[in-house]
Amino acid sequence: MAEDKAETPASNAAPVTLTVCLTCRNEGADPEATRPGTLLHDALKEAGMPEGVTLRGVKCLSACSRSCTVLLTGGEERWSYVYGDMDPEEHVAEILTGTAAYAATADGLVPWRERPTAFRKQSVARIPPAAFPSEE
């Protein structure tokens, strides 16, 4: 039987960072209310990060039409991902599951069927690793 590595960071892999846009808000939302991006960050912080993952908040990921937005990065050898339309009440568990699966890879490529639904359906961008050669 194959070993489940979803909770184990890849050996010799760079640390993983989950970045949450703190200023994300939905169009028409009360400008005085706590931003959903901040609520998402706080919910993730309370839930706790998978082993080898650091959580950070930033003021803007410039994906305002897809709020709430998160970014997964993991060094020069991993692909990075931007995911949008995350709901602080619905997607925390999926974000943590997807982040753990990402951390368990050396290259950031989690097989499609192993990604949580939110990571399959709400991808904004997949960014190649810095060390990735040109495909021209």
JSON list of N, CA and C in Angstrom, two decimals, residues 24-26 35-44 66-70 83-95 118-119 122:
[
{"chain": "A", "resi": 24, "resn": "CYS", "atom": "N", "xyz": [-8.46, 41.83, 0.55]},
{"chain": "A", "resi": 24, "resn": "CYS", "atom": "CA", "xyz": [-9.50, 41.31, -0.33]},
{"chain": "A", "resi": 24, "resn": "CYS", "atom": "C", "xyz": [-10.88, 41.54, 0.28]},
{"chain": "A", "resi": 25, "resn": "ARG", "atom": "N", "xyz": [-11.80, 41.97, -0.57]},
{"chain": "A", "resi": 25, "resn": "ARG", "atom": "CA", "xyz": [-13.20, 42.10, -0.14]},
{"chain": "A", "resi": 25, "resn": "ARG", "atom": "C", "xyz": [-14.08, 41.92, -1.37]},
{"chain": "A", "resi": 26, "resn": "ASN", "atom": "N", "xyz": [-15.30, 41.58, -1.12]},
{"chain": "A", "resi": 26, "resn": "ASN", "atom": "CA", "xyz": [-16.26, 41.39, -2.21]},
{"chain": "A", "resi": 26, "resn": "ASN", "atom": "C", "xyz": [-16.84, 42.73, -2.63]},
{"chain": "A", "resi": 35, "resn": "ARG", "atom": "N", "xyz": [-12.34, 42.91, 6.52]},
{"chain": "A", "resi": 35, "resn": "ARG", "atom": "CA", "xyz": [-12.20, 42.37, 5.16]},
{"chain": "A", "resi": 35, "resn": "ARG", "atom": "C", "xyz": [-12.20, 40.85, 5.19]},
{"chain": "A", "resi": 36, "resn": "PRO", "atom": "N", "xyz": [-12.87, 40.22, 4.22]},
{"chain": "A", "resi": 36, "resn": "PRO", "atom": "CA", "xyz": [-12.87, 38.76, 4.16]},
{"chain": "A", "resi": 36, "resn": "PRO", "atom": "C", "xyz": [-11.46, 38.17, 4.08]},
{"chain": "A", "resi": 37, "resn": "GLY", "atom": "N", "xyz": [-10.53, 38.88, 3.43]},
{"chain": "A", "resi": 37, "resn": "GLY", "atom": "CA", "xyz": [-9.15, 38.40, 3.38]},
{"chain": "A", "resi": 37, "resn": "GLY", "atom": "C", "xyz": [-8.53, 38.30, 4.77]},
{"chain": "A", "resi": 38, "resn": "THR", "atom": "N", "xyz": [-8.82, 39.28, 5.60]},
{"chain": "A", "resi": 38, "resn": "THR", "atom": "CA", "xyz": [-8.34, 39.25, 6.98]},
{"chain": "A", "resi": 38, "resn": "THR", "atom": "C", "xyz": [-9.02, 38.12, 7.75]},
{"chain": "A", "resi": 39, "resn": "LEU", "atom": "N", "xyz": [-10.32, 37.94, 7.52]},
{"chain": "A", "resi": 39, "resn": "LEU", "atom": "CA", "xyz": [-11.04, 36.84, 8.18]},
{"chain": "A", "resi": 39, "resn": "LEU", "atom": "C", "xyz": [-10.46, 35.49, 7.77]},
{"chain": "A", "resi": 40, "resn": "LEU", "atom": "N", "xyz": [-10.13, 35.35, 6.48]},
{"chain": "A", "resi": 40, "resn": "LEU", "atom": "CA", "xyz": [-9.54, 34.10, 5.99]},
{"chain": "A", "resi": 40, "resn": "LEU", "atom": "C", "xyz": [-8.18, 33.87, 6.64]},
{"chain": "A", "resi": 41, "resn": "HIS", "atom": "N", "xyz": [-7.36, 34.89, 6.68]},
{"chain": "A", "resi": 41, "resn": "HIS", "atom": "CA", "xyz": [-6.04, 34.77, 7.32]},
{"chain": "A", "resi": 41, "resn": "HIS", "atom": "C", "xyz": [-6.18, 34.35, 8.77]},
{"chain": "A", "resi": 42, "resn": "ASP", "atom": "N", "xyz": [-7.08, 35.01, 9.49]},
{"chain": "A", "resi": 42, "resn": "ASP", "atom": "CA", "xyz": [-7.28, 34.69, 10.91]},
{"chain": "A", "resi": 42, "resn": "ASP", "atom": "C", "xyz": [-7.78, 33.27, 11.11]},
{"chain": "A", "resi": 43, "resn": "ALA", "atom": "N", "xyz": [-8.69, 32.82, 10.24]},
{"chain": "A", "resi": 43, "resn": "ALA", "atom": "CA", "xyz": [-9.22, 31.45, 10.34]},
{"chain": "A", "resi": 43, "resn": "ALA", "atom": "C", "xyz": [-8.12, 30.43, 10.07]},
{"chain": "A", "resi": 44, "resn": "LEU", "atom": "N", "xyz": [-7.27, 30.70, 9.09]},
{"chain": "A", "resi": 44, "resn": "LEU", "atom": "CA", "xyz": [-6.15, 29.79, 8.79]},
{"chain": "A", "resi": 44, "resn": "LEU", "atom": "C", "xyz": [-5.15, 29.77, 9.94]},
{"chain": "A", "resi": 66, "resn": "ARG", "atom": "N", "xyz": [-11.06, 38.54, -7.92]},
{"chain": "A", "resi": 66, "resn": "ARG", "atom": "CA", "xyz": [-11.17, 37.13, -7.51]},
{"chain": "A", "resi": 66, "resn": "ARG", "atom": "C", "xyz": [-11.00, 36.95, -6.00]},
{"chain": "A", "resi": 67, "resn": "SER", "atom": "N", "xyz": [-11.39, 37.96, -5.21]},
{"chain": "A", "resi": 67, "resn": "SER", "atom": "CA", "xyz": [-11.17, 37.88, -3.77]},
{"chain": "A", "resi": 67, "resn": "SER", "atom": "C", "xyz": [-12.07, 36.80, -3.15]},
{"chain": "A", "resi": 68, "resn": "CYS", "atom": "N", "xyz": [-11.59, 36.22, -2.10]},
{"chain": "A", "resi": 68, "resn": "CYS", "atom": "CA", "xyz": [-10.32, 36.28, -1.38]},
{"chain": "A", "resi": 68, "resn": "CYS", "atom": "C", "xyz": [-9.26, 35.47, -2.15]},
{"chain": "A", "resi": 69, "resn": "THR", "atom": "N", "xyz": [-8.03, 35.96, -2.09]},
{"chain": "A", "resi": 69, "resn": "THR", "atom": "CA", "xyz": [-6.96, 35.36, -2.86]},
{"chain": "A", "resi": 69, "resn": "THR", "atom": "C", "xyz": [-5.84, 34.87, -1.96]},
{"chain": "A", "resi": 70, "resn": "VAL", "atom": "N", "xyz": [-5.28, 33.69, -2.32]},
{"chain": "A", "resi": 70, "resn": "VAL", "atom": "CA", "xyz": [-4.13, 33.14, -1.62]},
{"chain": "A", "resi": 70, "resn": "VAL", "atom": "C", "xyz": [-3.06, 32.78, -2.64]},
{"chain": "A", "resi": 83, "resn": "TYR", "atom": "N", "xyz": [-4.73, 31.27, -6.01]},
{"chain": "A", "resi": 83, "resn": "TYR", "atom": "CA", "xyz": [-6.11, 30.78, -6.00]},
{"chain": "A", "resi": 83, "resn": "TYR", "atom": "C", "xyz": [-7.02, 31.91, -5.54]},
{"chain": "A", "resi": 84, "resn": "GLY", "atom": "N", "xyz": [-8.18, 32.03, -6.17]},
{"chain": "A", "resi": 84, "resn": "GLY", "atom": "CA", "xyz": [-9.10, 33.09, -5.83]},
{"chain": "A", "resi": 84, "resn": "GLY", "atom": "C", "xyz": [-10.47, 32.57, -5.45]},
{"chain": "A", "resi": 85, "resn": "ASP", "atom": "N", "xyz": [-11.33, 33.52, -5.11]},
{"chain": "A", "resi": 85, "resn": "ASP", "atom": "CA", "xyz": [-12.72, 33.22, -4.73]},
{"chain": "A", "resi": 85, "resn": "ASP", "atom": "C", "xyz": [-12.79, 32.32, -3.50]},
{"chain": "A", "resi": 86, "resn": "MET", "atom": "N", "xyz": [-11.84, 32.47, -2.60]},
{"chain": "A", "resi": 86, "resn": "MET", "atom": "CA", "xyz": [-11.83, 31.67, -1.38]},
{"chain": "A", "resi": 86, "resn": "MET", "atom": "C", "xyz": [-12.75, 32.30, -0.34]},
{"chain": "A", "resi": 87, "resn": "ASP", "atom": "N", "xyz": [-13.52, 31.48, 0.30]},
{"chain": "A", "resi": 87, "resn": "ASP", "atom": "CA", "xyz": [-14.47, 31.93, 1.31]},
{"chain": "A", "resi": 87, "resn": "ASP", "atom": "C", "xyz": [-13.93, 31.59, 2.70]},
{"chain": "A", "resi": 88, "resn": "PRO", "atom": "N", "xyz": [-13.81, 32.59, 3.58]},
{"chain": "A", "resi": 88, "resn": "PRO", "atom": "CA", "xyz": [-13.25, 32.31, 4.91]},
{"chain": "A", "resi": 88, "resn": "PRO", "atom": "C", "xyz": [-14.09, 31.37, 5.76]},
{"chain": "A", "resi": 89, "resn": "GLU", "atom": "N", "xyz": [-15.34, 31.17, 5.39]},
{"chain": "A", "resi": 89, "resn": "GLU", "atom": "CA", "xyz": [-16.19, 30.26, 6.15]},
{"chain": "A", "resi": 89, "resn": "GLU", "atom": "C", "xyz": [-16.26, 28.87, 5.53]},
{"chain": "A", "resi": 90, "resn": "GLU", "atom": "N", "xyz": [-15.99, 28.76, 4.23]},
{"chain": "A", "resi": 90, "resn": "GLU", "atom": "CA", "xyz": [-16.16, 27.49, 3.53]},
{"chain": "A", "resi": 90, "resn": "GLU", "atom": "C", "xyz": [-14.87, 26.78, 3.13]},
{"chain": "A", "resi": 91, "resn": "HIS", "atom": "N", "xyz": [-13.80, 27.52, 2.90]},
{"chain": "A", "resi": 91, "resn": "HIS", "atom": "CA", "xyz": [-12.63, 26.92, 2.25]},
{"chain": "A", "resi": 91, "resn": "HIS", "atom": "C", "xyz": [-11.40, 26.68, 3.12]},
{"chain": "A", "resi": 92, "resn": "VAL", "atom": "N", "xyz": [-11.45, 26.97, 4.40]},
{"chain": "A", "resi": 92, "resn": "VAL", "atom": "CA", "xyz": [-10.27, 26.80, 5.24]},
{"chain": "A", "resi": 92, "resn": "VAL", "atom": "C", "xyz": [-9.74, 25.37, 5.20]},
{"chain": "A", "resi": 93, "resn": "ALA", "atom": "N", "xyz": [-10.59, 24.39, 5.38]},
{"chain": "A", "resi": 93, "resn": "ALA", "atom": "CA", "xyz": [-10.14, 22.99, 5.37]},
{"chain": "A", "resi": 93, "resn": "ALA", "atom": "C", "xyz": [-9.54, 22.61, 4.02]},
{"chain": "A", "resi": 94, "resn": "GLU", "atom": "N", "xyz": [-10.16, 23.04, 2.93]},
{"chain": "A", "resi": 94, "resn": "GLU", "atom": "CA", "xyz": [-9.63, 22.73, 1.60]},
{"chain": "A", "resi": 94, "resn": "GLU", "atom": "C", "xyz": [-8.28, 23.41, 1.36]},
{"chain": "A", "resi": 95, "resn": "ILE", "atom": "N", "xyz": [-8.15, 24.64, 1.81]},
{"chain": "A", "resi": 95, "resn": "ILE", "atom": "CA", "xyz": [-6.87, 25.35, 1.67]},
{"chain": "A", "resi": 95, "resn": "ILE", "atom": "C", "xyz": [-5.78, 24.60, 2.43]},
{"chain": "A", "resi": 118, "resn": "ALA", "atom": "N", "xyz": [-11.56, 23.31, -4.47]},
{"chain": "A", "resi": 118, "resn": "ALA", "atom": "CA", "xyz": [-11.26, 24.74, -4.59]},
{"chain": "A", "resi": 118, "resn": "ALA", "atom": "C", "xyz": [-9.96, 24.98, -5.35]},
{"chain": "A", "resi": 119, "resn": "PHE", "atom": "N", "xyz": [-8.98, 24.11, -5.19]},
{"chain": "A", "resi": 119, "resn": "PHE", "atom": "CA", "xyz": [-7.71, 24.28, -5.90]},
{"chain": "A", "resi": 119, "resn": "PHE", "atom": "C", "xyz": [-7.83, 23.85, -7.37]},
{"chain": "A", "resi": 122, "resn": "GLN", "atom": "N", "xyz": [-10.63, 26.97, -8.75]},
{"chain": "A", "resi": 122, "resn": "GLN", "atom": "CA", "xyz": [-10.47, 28.39, -8.46]},
{"chain": "A", "resi": 122, "resn": "GLN", "atom": "C", "xyz": [-9.04, 28.89, -8.65]}
]
